[in-house]
XYZ file of C-alpha atoms in Angstrom:
671
model
C 208.350 12.155 -99.662
C 208.542 13.985 -96.146
C 207.935 17.510 -95.620
C 211.582 18.639 -95.245
C 212.364 16.900 -98.661
C 209.334 18.827 -100.058
C 210.924 22.114 -98.607
C 214.094 21.381 -100.263
C 212.442 20.780 -103.573
C 210.934 24.299 -103.496
C 214.202 25.977 -102.472
C 215.182 28.388 -105.043
C 217.498 30.562 -103.177
C 221.016 29.418 -102.741
C 223.926 31.355 -101.267
C 227.699 30.729 -101.073
C 229.435 30.714 -98.130
C 230.969 34.193 -96.688
C 233.863 34.242 -94.470
C 231.624 35.081 -91.401
C 227.898 34.341 -92.226
C 225.103 35.505 -90.300
C 222.736 33.067 -88.827
C 220.282 33.594 -91.652
C 223.230 32.915 -94.167
C 223.953 29.780 -92.193
C 220.553 28.920 -92.628
C 220.746 29.306 -96.833
C 223.997 27.530 -96.771
C 222.556 24.552 -94.912
C 219.732 24.235 -97.116
C 221.796 24.178 -100.048
C 223.779 21.545 -98.777
C 220.891 19.475 -97.857
C 219.310 19.822 -101.183
C 222.584 18.739 -102.724
C 222.653 15.758 -100.351
C 225.698 16.717 -98.545
C 224.374 15.997 -95.108
C 227.996 16.016 -93.246
C 228.292 19.737 -94.391
C 224.930 20.542 -93.590
C 225.263 19.404 -90.084
C 228.530 21.218 -89.625
C 227.141 24.257 -90.762
C 223.970 24.076 -88.517
C 225.915 23.267 -85.650
C 228.160 26.233 -86.302
C 225.193 28.530 -86.640
C 223.753 27.129 -83.518
C 226.941 27.836 -81.569
C 226.114 31.579 -82.207
C 222.224 31.384 -81.565
C 221.291 28.106 -80.039
C 217.567 29.076 -80.502
C 217.400 29.977 -84.205
C 214.351 27.893 -85.202
C 215.158 27.338 -88.747
C 218.533 25.822 -87.890
C 217.028 23.764 -85.210
C 214.461 22.772 -87.897
C 217.348 21.682 -90.546
C 218.852 19.851 -88.134
C 215.822 17.849 -87.521
C 215.811 17.188 -91.484
C 219.279 15.912 -91.381
C 218.403 13.687 -88.590
C 215.400 12.229 -90.517
C 217.522 11.654 -93.657
C 220.208 9.765 -91.564
C 217.194 7.702 -90.256
C 217.864 9.204 -86.567
C 214.294 9.386 -85.575
C 214.910 10.151 -81.944
C 217.168 13.049 -82.888
C 214.845 14.239 -85.359
C 212.023 14.358 -82.655
C 214.215 16.331 -80.094
C 215.523 18.847 -82.688
C 211.823 19.252 -83.972
C 210.438 19.870 -80.521
C 213.071 22.432 -80.028
C 212.345 24.300 -83.163
C 208.683 24.486 -82.231
C 209.624 25.684 -78.775
C 211.076 28.668 -80.292
C 208.545 28.946 -83.015
C 205.218 27.396 -83.792
C 205.285 26.675 -87.577
C 203.254 24.009 -89.592
C 206.448 23.079 -91.320
C 208.106 22.274 -88.078
C 204.919 20.241 -86.774
C 205.037 18.233 -90.160
C 208.912 17.172 -89.494
C 207.998 16.320 -86.211
C 205.057 14.040 -87.424
C 207.390 12.337 -89.924
C 209.958 11.657 -87.282
C 207.282 10.351 -84.630
C 205.914 8.191 -87.437
C 209.585 6.747 -88.238
C 209.612 5.791 -84.313
C 206.138 4.002 -84.916
C 204.248 6.415 -82.876
C 201.343 6.663 -85.345
C 198.956 8.465 -82.927
C 201.251 11.002 -81.812
C 202.170 11.524 -85.689
C 198.903 11.882 -86.839
C 198.106 14.371 -84.148
C 201.230 16.401 -85.248
C 199.969 16.365 -88.666
C 196.421 17.450 -87.707
C 198.138 20.378 -85.798
C 200.120 21.326 -88.940
C 197.230 21.498 -91.258
C 195.099 23.384 -88.747
C 198.086 25.826 -88.591
C 198.663 25.800 -92.505
C 195.653 24.408 -94.225
C 196.823 25.132 -97.966
C 200.299 23.486 -98.035
C 200.008 20.588 -100.281
C 203.155 18.795 -99.027
C 201.767 18.778 -95.518
C 198.707 17.413 -96.687
C 200.424 14.767 -98.578
C 202.545 13.572 -95.895
C 199.475 13.693 -93.586
C 197.855 11.033 -96.008
C 200.937 8.855 -96.022
C 200.767 8.764 -92.123
C 197.003 7.840 -92.146
C 197.562 5.188 -94.850
C 200.141 3.711 -92.640
C 197.786 3.682 -89.638
C 195.198 1.884 -91.928
C 192.701 4.982 -92.421
C 192.501 4.554 -96.154
C 189.754 6.869 -96.898
C 190.820 9.838 -94.797
C 194.281 9.199 -96.458
C 192.466 9.488 -99.841
C 190.880 12.717 -98.887
C 194.298 14.312 -97.702
C 195.969 13.152 -101.222
C 193.062 14.901 -102.838
C 193.519 18.024 -100.950
C 196.978 18.167 -101.822
C 196.324 17.822 -105.579
C 193.675 20.628 -105.245
C 196.155 23.013 -103.997
C 198.876 22.291 -106.410
C 196.686 21.840 -109.342
C 194.430 24.965 -108.608
C 196.654 27.379 -106.727
C 193.797 29.980 -106.701
C 192.128 27.907 -104.016
C 194.988 28.673 -101.781
C 195.838 32.156 -102.708
C 192.347 33.191 -102.150
C 192.726 32.882 -98.492
C 195.224 35.863 -98.623
C 193.457 38.452 -100.805
C 190.024 40.403 -100.376
C 186.894 38.513 -101.930
C 186.707 41.007 -104.796
C 190.002 39.939 -105.751
C 189.333 36.120 -106.167
C 188.241 36.252 -109.891
C 191.527 37.884 -110.750
C 193.405 34.848 -109.371
C 191.996 32.603 -111.921
C 192.824 34.829 -114.978
C 195.787 32.498 -115.957
C 194.217 29.280 -115.082
C 193.376 27.032 -118.143
C 193.067 30.397 -120.301
C 192.302 28.243 -123.394
C 189.086 27.589 -121.576
C 187.169 30.450 -122.727
C 183.987 31.038 -124.241
C 183.919 31.572 -127.838
C 181.905 33.838 -129.909
C 180.160 31.654 -132.331
C 176.754 32.863 -133.149
C 176.178 30.906 -136.264
C 177.300 27.541 -134.736
C 174.525 25.246 -134.044
C 174.473 24.903 -130.126
C 174.931 21.632 -128.246
C 172.120 20.019 -126.508
C 171.638 20.533 -122.773
C 170.719 17.517 -120.538
C 168.750 18.116 -117.207
C 166.817 16.042 -114.501
C 163.879 16.503 -112.400
C 161.828 14.084 -110.578
C 159.490 13.521 -107.447
C 158.492 17.232 -106.754
C 156.643 19.916 -108.493
C 158.885 22.305 -110.942
C 160.113 25.164 -108.785
C 160.221 28.592 -109.672
C 164.042 28.534 -109.675
C 164.205 25.657 -112.046
C 161.648 27.285 -114.376
C 164.026 30.220 -114.584
C 167.012 27.953 -115.272
C 165.401 26.013 -118.130
C 164.043 29.462 -119.557
C 167.699 30.851 -119.497
C 168.924 27.829 -121.605
C 166.122 28.160 -124.043
C 166.723 31.874 -124.164
C 170.474 31.298 -125.266
C 169.562 29.059 -128.113
C 170.220 25.408 -126.735
C 168.056 22.553 -127.282
C 166.993 21.364 -123.763
C 166.159 17.989 -122.804
C 164.581 17.418 -118.937
C 164.613 13.681 -118.045
C 162.265 12.501 -115.322
C 160.640 9.648 -113.778
C 157.451 11.440 -113.262
C 154.272 11.556 -115.806
C 155.995 12.795 -118.950
C 153.034 14.399 -120.390
C 152.163 16.318 -117.147
C 155.812 17.518 -116.598
C 155.666 18.839 -120.207
C 152.893 20.809 -119.573
C 154.718 22.711 -116.714
C 157.911 23.426 -118.552
C 158.744 26.575 -120.619
C 158.185 26.284 -124.267
C 160.882 24.582 -126.001
C 162.129 22.197 -123.430
C 161.647 18.395 -124.572
C 160.810 16.220 -121.476
C 161.643 12.580 -121.579
C 161.577 9.406 -119.544
C 164.588 8.940 -117.360
C 164.175 5.431 -117.393
C 165.316 5.170 -120.786
C 168.968 6.165 -119.552
C 169.144 4.571 -116.140
C 166.941 1.873 -114.749
C 164.118 2.979 -112.225
C 165.538 0.571 -109.504
C 168.567 2.394 -109.519
C 166.794 5.387 -108.911
C 164.512 3.920 -106.174
C 167.530 2.381 -104.292
C 169.559 5.899 -104.335
C 166.308 7.890 -103.035
C 165.707 5.407 -100.466
C 169.324 5.163 -99.259
C 170.341 8.627 -99.718
C 168.460 11.552 -101.557
C 167.510 12.648 -105.104
C 170.533 14.906 -105.679
C 172.593 11.629 -105.246
C 170.827 9.942 -108.072
C 171.097 13.011 -110.141
C 174.836 12.804 -109.789
C 174.920 9.379 -111.088
C 172.219 10.056 -113.993
C 174.455 13.257 -115.377
C 177.212 10.558 -116.034
C 174.864 8.160 -117.833
C 173.190 10.609 -120.090
C 176.370 12.327 -121.230
C 177.999 9.096 -122.270
C 174.728 7.939 -124.134
C 174.085 11.373 -125.990
C 176.844 13.842 -125.380
C 176.507 17.431 -125.212
C 176.144 19.601 -121.934
C 174.767 18.691 -118.441
C 173.386 21.419 -116.524
C 171.804 21.365 -113.121
C 168.405 23.117 -112.886
C 169.428 25.866 -110.598
C 172.099 27.143 -112.992
C 171.077 30.363 -114.951
C 172.597 30.834 -118.360
C 173.584 34.559 -119.205
C 175.510 33.442 -122.464
C 175.591 30.573 -124.729
C 177.806 27.571 -124.335
C 180.936 27.733 -126.700
C 183.943 26.162 -125.382
C 186.701 25.041 -127.193
C 187.516 21.518 -125.652
C 185.410 17.947 -125.786
C 185.451 17.922 -122.035
C 184.496 20.796 -119.629
C 184.442 20.522 -115.966
C 183.850 23.247 -113.173
C 185.561 24.062 -110.013
C 184.003 25.931 -107.015
C 185.554 28.485 -104.394
C 184.721 26.323 -101.373
C 184.679 22.828 -100.110
C 188.205 21.666 -100.179
C 188.365 20.208 -96.698
C 185.656 17.852 -97.879
C 187.024 17.081 -101.121
C 184.430 18.961 -103.111
C 186.942 20.630 -105.198
C 185.109 20.227 -108.562
C 181.506 20.408 -108.947
C 179.013 18.732 -111.634
C 176.703 21.614 -111.790
C 177.889 22.281 -115.412
C 179.855 19.483 -117.498
C 180.314 18.795 -121.198
C 181.424 15.412 -122.810
C 181.236 13.989 -126.371
C 178.922 10.922 -126.859
C 180.552 7.639 -125.989
C 182.985 9.560 -123.374
C 185.122 6.896 -121.815
C 185.329 9.412 -118.748
C 181.695 9.570 -118.259
C 181.407 5.670 -118.470
C 184.056 5.293 -116.155
C 182.414 7.877 -113.544
C 179.044 5.932 -114.124
C 180.860 2.651 -113.226
C 182.616 4.221 -110.287
C 179.463 5.972 -109.006
C 177.390 2.521 -109.003
C 180.068 0.821 -107.376
C 180.210 3.459 -104.715
C 176.223 3.001 -104.028
C 176.130 -0.630 -104.311
C 179.434 -2.146 -103.091
C 180.647 0.538 -100.989
C 177.524 1.671 -99.559
C 178.984 5.555 -99.359
C 175.771 7.319 -99.444
C 176.838 10.485 -98.085
C 176.143 13.951 -99.680
C 178.461 14.538 -102.757
C 179.963 11.057 -102.377
C 179.105 10.299 -106.153
C 178.979 13.728 -107.086
C 181.819 16.616 -106.138
C 183.663 14.092 -104.382
C 183.979 11.666 -106.845
C 184.331 13.974 -109.627
C 187.117 15.798 -107.992
C 189.085 12.364 -107.160
C 188.786 11.457 -110.857
C 189.994 14.756 -112.373
C 192.937 15.532 -109.715
C 194.111 12.438 -108.188
C 195.085 10.425 -111.533
C 197.274 13.308 -112.710
C 195.531 13.375 -116.085
C 196.755 16.634 -117.535
C 194.239 16.518 -120.374
C 191.504 16.272 -117.838
C 192.977 18.967 -115.526
C 193.190 21.339 -118.746
C 189.416 20.839 -119.046
C 188.507 22.252 -115.503
C 187.096 25.788 -115.426
C 187.712 28.097 -112.823
C 184.968 28.856 -110.460
C 184.367 32.311 -112.186
C 182.701 30.956 -114.907
C 179.582 29.120 -113.302
C 180.362 29.624 -109.719
C 181.448 33.176 -109.042
C 179.235 33.358 -106.257
C 180.085 30.541 -103.808
C 177.508 27.989 -102.298
C 178.433 29.704 -98.857
C 177.331 33.225 -100.115
C 173.680 32.360 -101.282
C 172.461 35.313 -99.227
C 174.041 37.427 -101.704
C 171.506 36.294 -104.273
C 168.512 37.931 -102.315
C 170.494 40.925 -101.086
C 170.044 44.601 -102.499
C 173.817 44.982 -101.989
C 176.031 45.455 -104.843
C 178.529 42.797 -103.690
C 176.807 40.002 -105.680
C 176.793 41.985 -108.819
C 180.378 42.852 -108.369
C 181.186 39.124 -108.127
C 179.478 38.299 -111.256
C 181.061 41.280 -113.151
C 183.964 39.008 -114.921
C 183.346 38.824 -118.422
C 184.142 34.913 -118.283
C 180.784 34.653 -116.327
C 178.965 32.502 -118.667
C 176.229 31.263 -116.048
C 175.311 31.715 -112.534
C 174.688 28.655 -110.174
C 172.179 29.649 -107.525
C 172.783 26.700 -105.362
C 169.128 25.674 -104.803
C 169.937 23.266 -102.006
C 171.221 26.201 -100.032
C 168.244 28.536 -99.973
C 166.287 26.164 -97.715
C 168.918 25.663 -95.383
C 169.121 29.174 -95.036
C 165.653 29.981 -94.813
C 165.495 31.904 -98.088
C 162.324 32.247 -100.388
C 163.117 32.622 -104.119
C 159.555 33.991 -104.742
C 160.215 36.679 -102.232
C 163.647 38.160 -103.406
C 163.631 42.209 -104.014
C 163.455 43.178 -107.410
C 166.953 45.087 -107.193
C 168.733 41.756 -105.922
C 170.829 39.821 -107.939
C 167.909 36.649 -108.276
C 165.270 39.346 -109.063
C 167.645 40.733 -111.801
C 168.062 37.606 -113.142
C 164.332 36.721 -113.110
C 163.642 39.802 -115.091
C 166.548 39.526 -117.547
C 165.505 35.994 -118.202
C 161.653 35.681 -117.656
C 160.374 39.103 -119.232
C 160.072 38.939 -123.095
C 161.987 42.231 -123.324
C 162.740 43.679 -120.070
C 164.787 46.545 -121.794
C 161.398 47.642 -123.155
C 159.831 47.774 -119.911
C 162.553 49.731 -118.570
C 162.101 52.384 -121.374
C 158.684 52.713 -120.463
C 159.463 53.071 -116.622
C 161.965 55.918 -117.326
C 159.784 57.465 -120.394
C 162.574 56.712 -123.136
C 161.331 56.730 -126.728
C 163.914 53.866 -127.395
C 160.783 51.521 -126.057
C 157.344 50.594 -127.617
C 155.350 53.380 -126.480
C 156.200 57.080 -125.593
C 153.804 59.391 -124.404
C 150.786 57.560 -125.549
C 152.105 56.932 -129.235
C 154.084 54.262 -131.064
C 157.852 54.826 -130.155
C 160.896 53.720 -132.173
C 161.131 50.505 -130.136
C 164.915 50.028 -130.372
C 164.836 48.113 -127.248
C 163.859 44.912 -128.946
C 167.109 45.202 -130.942
C 169.205 46.243 -127.967
C 168.124 43.459 -126.174
C 169.041 40.984 -128.410
C 172.415 42.739 -129.106
C 173.455 43.613 -125.628
C 172.314 41.054 -123.111
C 175.200 38.706 -123.264
C 176.963 41.489 -121.778
C 174.550 42.613 -119.369
C 176.581 41.800 -116.335
C 179.886 42.785 -117.716
C 181.587 45.817 -116.574
C 181.315 47.471 -120.006
C 181.765 51.204 -120.740
C 178.744 52.510 -122.687
C 178.818 55.879 -124.242
C 175.329 57.862 -125.505
C 175.509 60.846 -127.397
C 172.349 62.884 -126.794
C 170.311 62.827 -123.625
C 167.080 63.924 -124.495
C 167.057 67.698 -124.201
C 163.929 69.422 -122.771
C 164.026 72.256 -125.296
C 163.589 69.966 -128.258
C 160.957 67.556 -126.757
C 159.164 70.158 -124.972
C 159.650 68.502 -121.638
C 161.091 69.548 -118.403
C 164.658 67.869 -118.275
C 164.394 66.693 -114.701
C 165.687 63.332 -115.624
C 167.831 61.439 -118.155
C 165.920 58.280 -119.269
C 168.563 56.614 -121.600
C 171.286 56.855 -118.656
C 168.658 55.517 -116.175
C 167.767 52.761 -118.240
C 171.345 51.700 -119.059
C 172.235 51.861 -115.321
C 169.391 49.346 -114.374
C 170.009 47.111 -117.354
C 173.916 47.024 -116.866
C 174.319 46.917 -113.090
C 178.275 46.892 -113.469
C 178.668 49.281 -116.323
C 180.044 52.542 -116.453
C 177.625 54.772 -118.245
C 178.917 57.849 -120.189
C 176.572 60.617 -121.393
C 177.428 63.517 -123.701
C 175.160 66.305 -125.009
C 175.447 69.964 -126.266
C 173.660 70.770 -123.252
C 174.952 70.649 -119.687
C 173.742 67.734 -117.827
C 176.363 67.540 -115.199
C 173.756 68.083 -112.792
C 172.808 64.331 -112.929
C 175.013 62.506 -110.557
C 175.483 58.629 -110.042
C 178.578 56.666 -108.842
C 178.720 54.971 -112.222
C 177.993 57.842 -114.536
C 180.142 60.493 -116.053
C 178.984 63.533 -118.129
C 180.562 65.270 -121.043
C 179.222 68.553 -122.543
C 180.231 68.214 -126.402
C 179.142 69.723 -129.558
C 178.833 66.843 -132.229
C 179.580 69.282 -134.728
C 182.977 70.226 -133.065
C 185.727 67.657 -134.105
C 188.063 68.633 -131.491
C 185.438 67.938 -128.698
C 184.458 64.699 -130.260
C 188.211 63.796 -130.447
C 188.848 65.087 -126.836
C 185.812 62.875 -125.738
C 187.142 59.848 -127.592
C 190.781 60.121 -125.994
C 189.270 60.560 -122.633
C 186.607 57.717 -122.512
C 188.165 55.006 -124.603
C 188.115 52.287 -124.897
C 184.380 51.882 -125.166
C 182.212 48.546 -125.658
C 179.272 50.586 -127.133
C 178.575 53.963 -128.655
C 175.061 55.115 -129.067
C 174.545 58.031 -131.508
C 171.467 59.550 -130.574
C 172.486 63.127 -130.711
C 171.375 65.695 -133.251
C 170.494 62.975 -136.141
C 172.035 65.376 -138.857
C 173.880 63.127 -141.168
C 176.748 65.790 -141.148
C 177.061 65.121 -137.385
C 176.361 61.291 -137.776
C 179.255 61.070 -140.266
C 181.815 63.462 -138.011
C 180.809 61.385 -134.626
C 181.447 57.885 -136.347
C 184.749 58.821 -138.014
C 185.917 60.477 -134.759
C 184.859 57.948 -132.280
C 184.658 54.607 -133.963
C 188.459 54.006 -132.941
C 187.697 54.319 -129.657
C 185.365 51.407 -129.981
C 186.844 47.969 -128.345
C 187.377 45.184 -130.895
C 184.109 43.636 -131.044
C 182.296 46.521 -130.024
C 179.140 48.030 -131.209
C 178.578 51.376 -132.831
C 174.847 52.474 -133.030
C 173.409 55.266 -134.679
C 169.727 56.054 -134.226
C 167.006 57.783 -136.088
C 168.824 57.428 -139.859
C 165.325 58.588 -141.393
C 165.062 62.011 -139.731
C 167.001 65.187 -140.374
C 166.604 68.176 -138.426
C 165.839 71.032 -140.583
C 167.460 73.820 -138.786
C 171.038 72.022 -139.373
C 172.609 72.368 -142.972
C 173.445 69.044 -144.728
C 176.617 70.477 -146.362
C 176.388 67.944 -148.879
C 176.743 64.822 -146.573
C 174.996 61.976 -147.875
C 172.354 59.979 -145.661
C 174.062 57.661 -143.211
C 171.529 55.031 -144.024
C 172.407 55.190 -147.859
C 176.200 55.086 -147.182
C 175.847 51.895 -144.740
C 173.673 50.110 -147.600
C 176.208 50.931 -150.135
C 178.975 49.696 -147.756
C 177.164 46.373 -147.386
C 177.440 45.572 -151.204
C 181.084 47.440 -151.922
C 182.963 47.265 -148.731
C 183.829 50.846 -148.864
C 182.736 53.778 -146.982
C 181.996 56.989 -148.651
C 182.282 60.232 -146.846
C 182.660 63.964 -147.684
C 182.854 64.807 -143.838
C 185.352 62.256 -142.469
C 189.035 62.093 -143.429
C 190.360 59.765 -145.809
C 191.915 57.783 -143.148
C 188.897 57.583 -141.192
C 186.494 56.295 -143.869
C 189.246 53.517 -144.624
C 189.483 52.719 -141.114
C 185.757 51.983 -140.672
C 185.814 50.294 -144.109
C 188.947 47.934 -142.765
C 187.479 47.472 -139.420
C 183.797 46.910 -139.595
C 182.741 43.311 -139.122
C 178.871 43.424 -139.651
C 176.299 46.094 -140.573
C 172.875 45.651 -139.160
C 169.893 48.083 -140.285
C 166.643 47.492 -138.458
C 163.476 49.489 -138.363
C 162.174 52.344 -136.264
C 158.765 51.445 -135.790
C 157.679 54.950 -135.503
C 159.253 55.914 -138.875
C 157.854 52.614 -140.400
C 154.238 53.201 -139.157
C 154.156 56.784 -140.019
C 156.233 57.101 -142.990
C 156.688 53.687 -144.399
C 160.704 53.969 -143.909
C 162.639 50.920 -143.384
C 166.138 50.688 -141.763
C 166.229 53.657 -139.197
C 168.633 52.063 -136.763
C 172.297 51.484 -138.031
C 174.494 49.114 -136.095
C 178.234 48.890 -136.961
C 180.244 45.848 -135.284
C 183.901 46.512 -135.045
C 185.869 43.371 -135.743
C 187.212 41.268 -132.966
C 190.845 40.572 -132.811
C 191.569 36.632 -133.406
C 192.452 36.207 -129.642
C 189.324 37.758 -128.538
C 186.688 34.991 -127.416
C 184.003 37.119 -126.067
């Protein structure tokens, strides 16, 4: 199909002939005639239009198209050149290239196509016709690359669309791409094993972080090596199993690949073999998981933002396949053929290039429906690695999409950019990931930093240590743009301390770098100012004020009641604000074992007792809530967790001082 035919296939606007058509109406009429194969009518109307405007580039181009379809290549060249004289457009250059090709002028045709793709690098029809011209000229590999680029822009349209929108809008372009490929919430399912490879160098700090993140998300992790297995086992994080890579791929292939290319080349081969042998996941050791891997399809592949011009559309940093996968067997065989027979040892030849060809060129719809958009693992592109080491917010914002499951650090690019992973600032994305993954409980450290009693120690005494629970509950959403409301902001008049900071809000701001943090208190904390913080003055005993707060701030991902701790207020706050919680959201009630003596209970039962009873009966009993509020909670609560306050446990022997209610997720909700 030549370019002109491609344009006809895409035409959707068809006009009827008016009595006195304008030049643009002539163009539409002629285009309609061409689409329906009425070449004589198309030519006649084009000539009528050109009679009134001999320089109308669109009509001149259509005349070139008519000539092409009639096999008159000389006329097609003449008309196309006239069109280009009046307006330089990629479509006109492509038509000229097709006409020159028809005349047997291969070099001139290729030059026209080169100029066309330079002018419009995302039009798949131009790339396809350029590929046809290269094939006719005997340039097989460049032709294959052109066909691959054409398929990439056809099948992954966001790769073209991202050129015309701001960088912070790219993730939005992928929202409708393979929407079935979303991480599922499956906390009780066994997690698939992850396979990795490392050899011929000391384990890097970045790889240690990557492996630790996989263990933290509950996956069995197997690291394969050609180095000494026992020595490597001593260096990896606990829980990683080190195995001999020679049991999967012969060492001779490893030596040949490394001798003729680089170790990354062999790694690309190895991943196909190990996934075919055992099934599960492959992850590069520069991918940091921030969520468990739960996807609905047997095969999973990843796309990246850049590299289309090199055919590096899909990347093998994260892949999933079942044991015995025919696709993994095929890719393994093709990679060995490329290594030994074709001797193609350039970077990516058996990795991104081969994988992209395999997934896109064959037209296998099932395979293409298994490709994840860049957002999931490659939200920050390999050309943007500086963002990992920068203290700006740009990198955090790119990772804020709820679909982000892992962060590919693109380790190869760090050395090329002269970046040092061991020297990144604490407030950078890389520094944040180190703290989130490597620290046993970073949130507890943040509580100590900001002097919050939610941590392990407060003012030299044992504190509640709620952060041990919060870290496990919240960490999968750490990078998401969640909305968290905390009621009760540590009043100085109660704790006898100067109120010159707001410990909880400061802790949440650092732990959730993309969150909106909302604070509410009976005292006025509006003096605290931060771009991601809003403050409300609310009395927990005032139903109307609570209702106004919920209406203003819903929907919320997390609500934490650390207010007065009076049961009557806890009942009222839960009843009024629980509907403001998003499906799947968490409502947390702190300090269930302490009741302020100055606030009358009005007969309200202890919330802890009500929650324990609800776990048994499924109903919520409250003389403070309305009947509708209590029923809503009973119907909408999916899970109740009761955890200990260490302070209450150690001083009074009280269990279950922290209550967590999880709202039911909608059936369609995947996160």
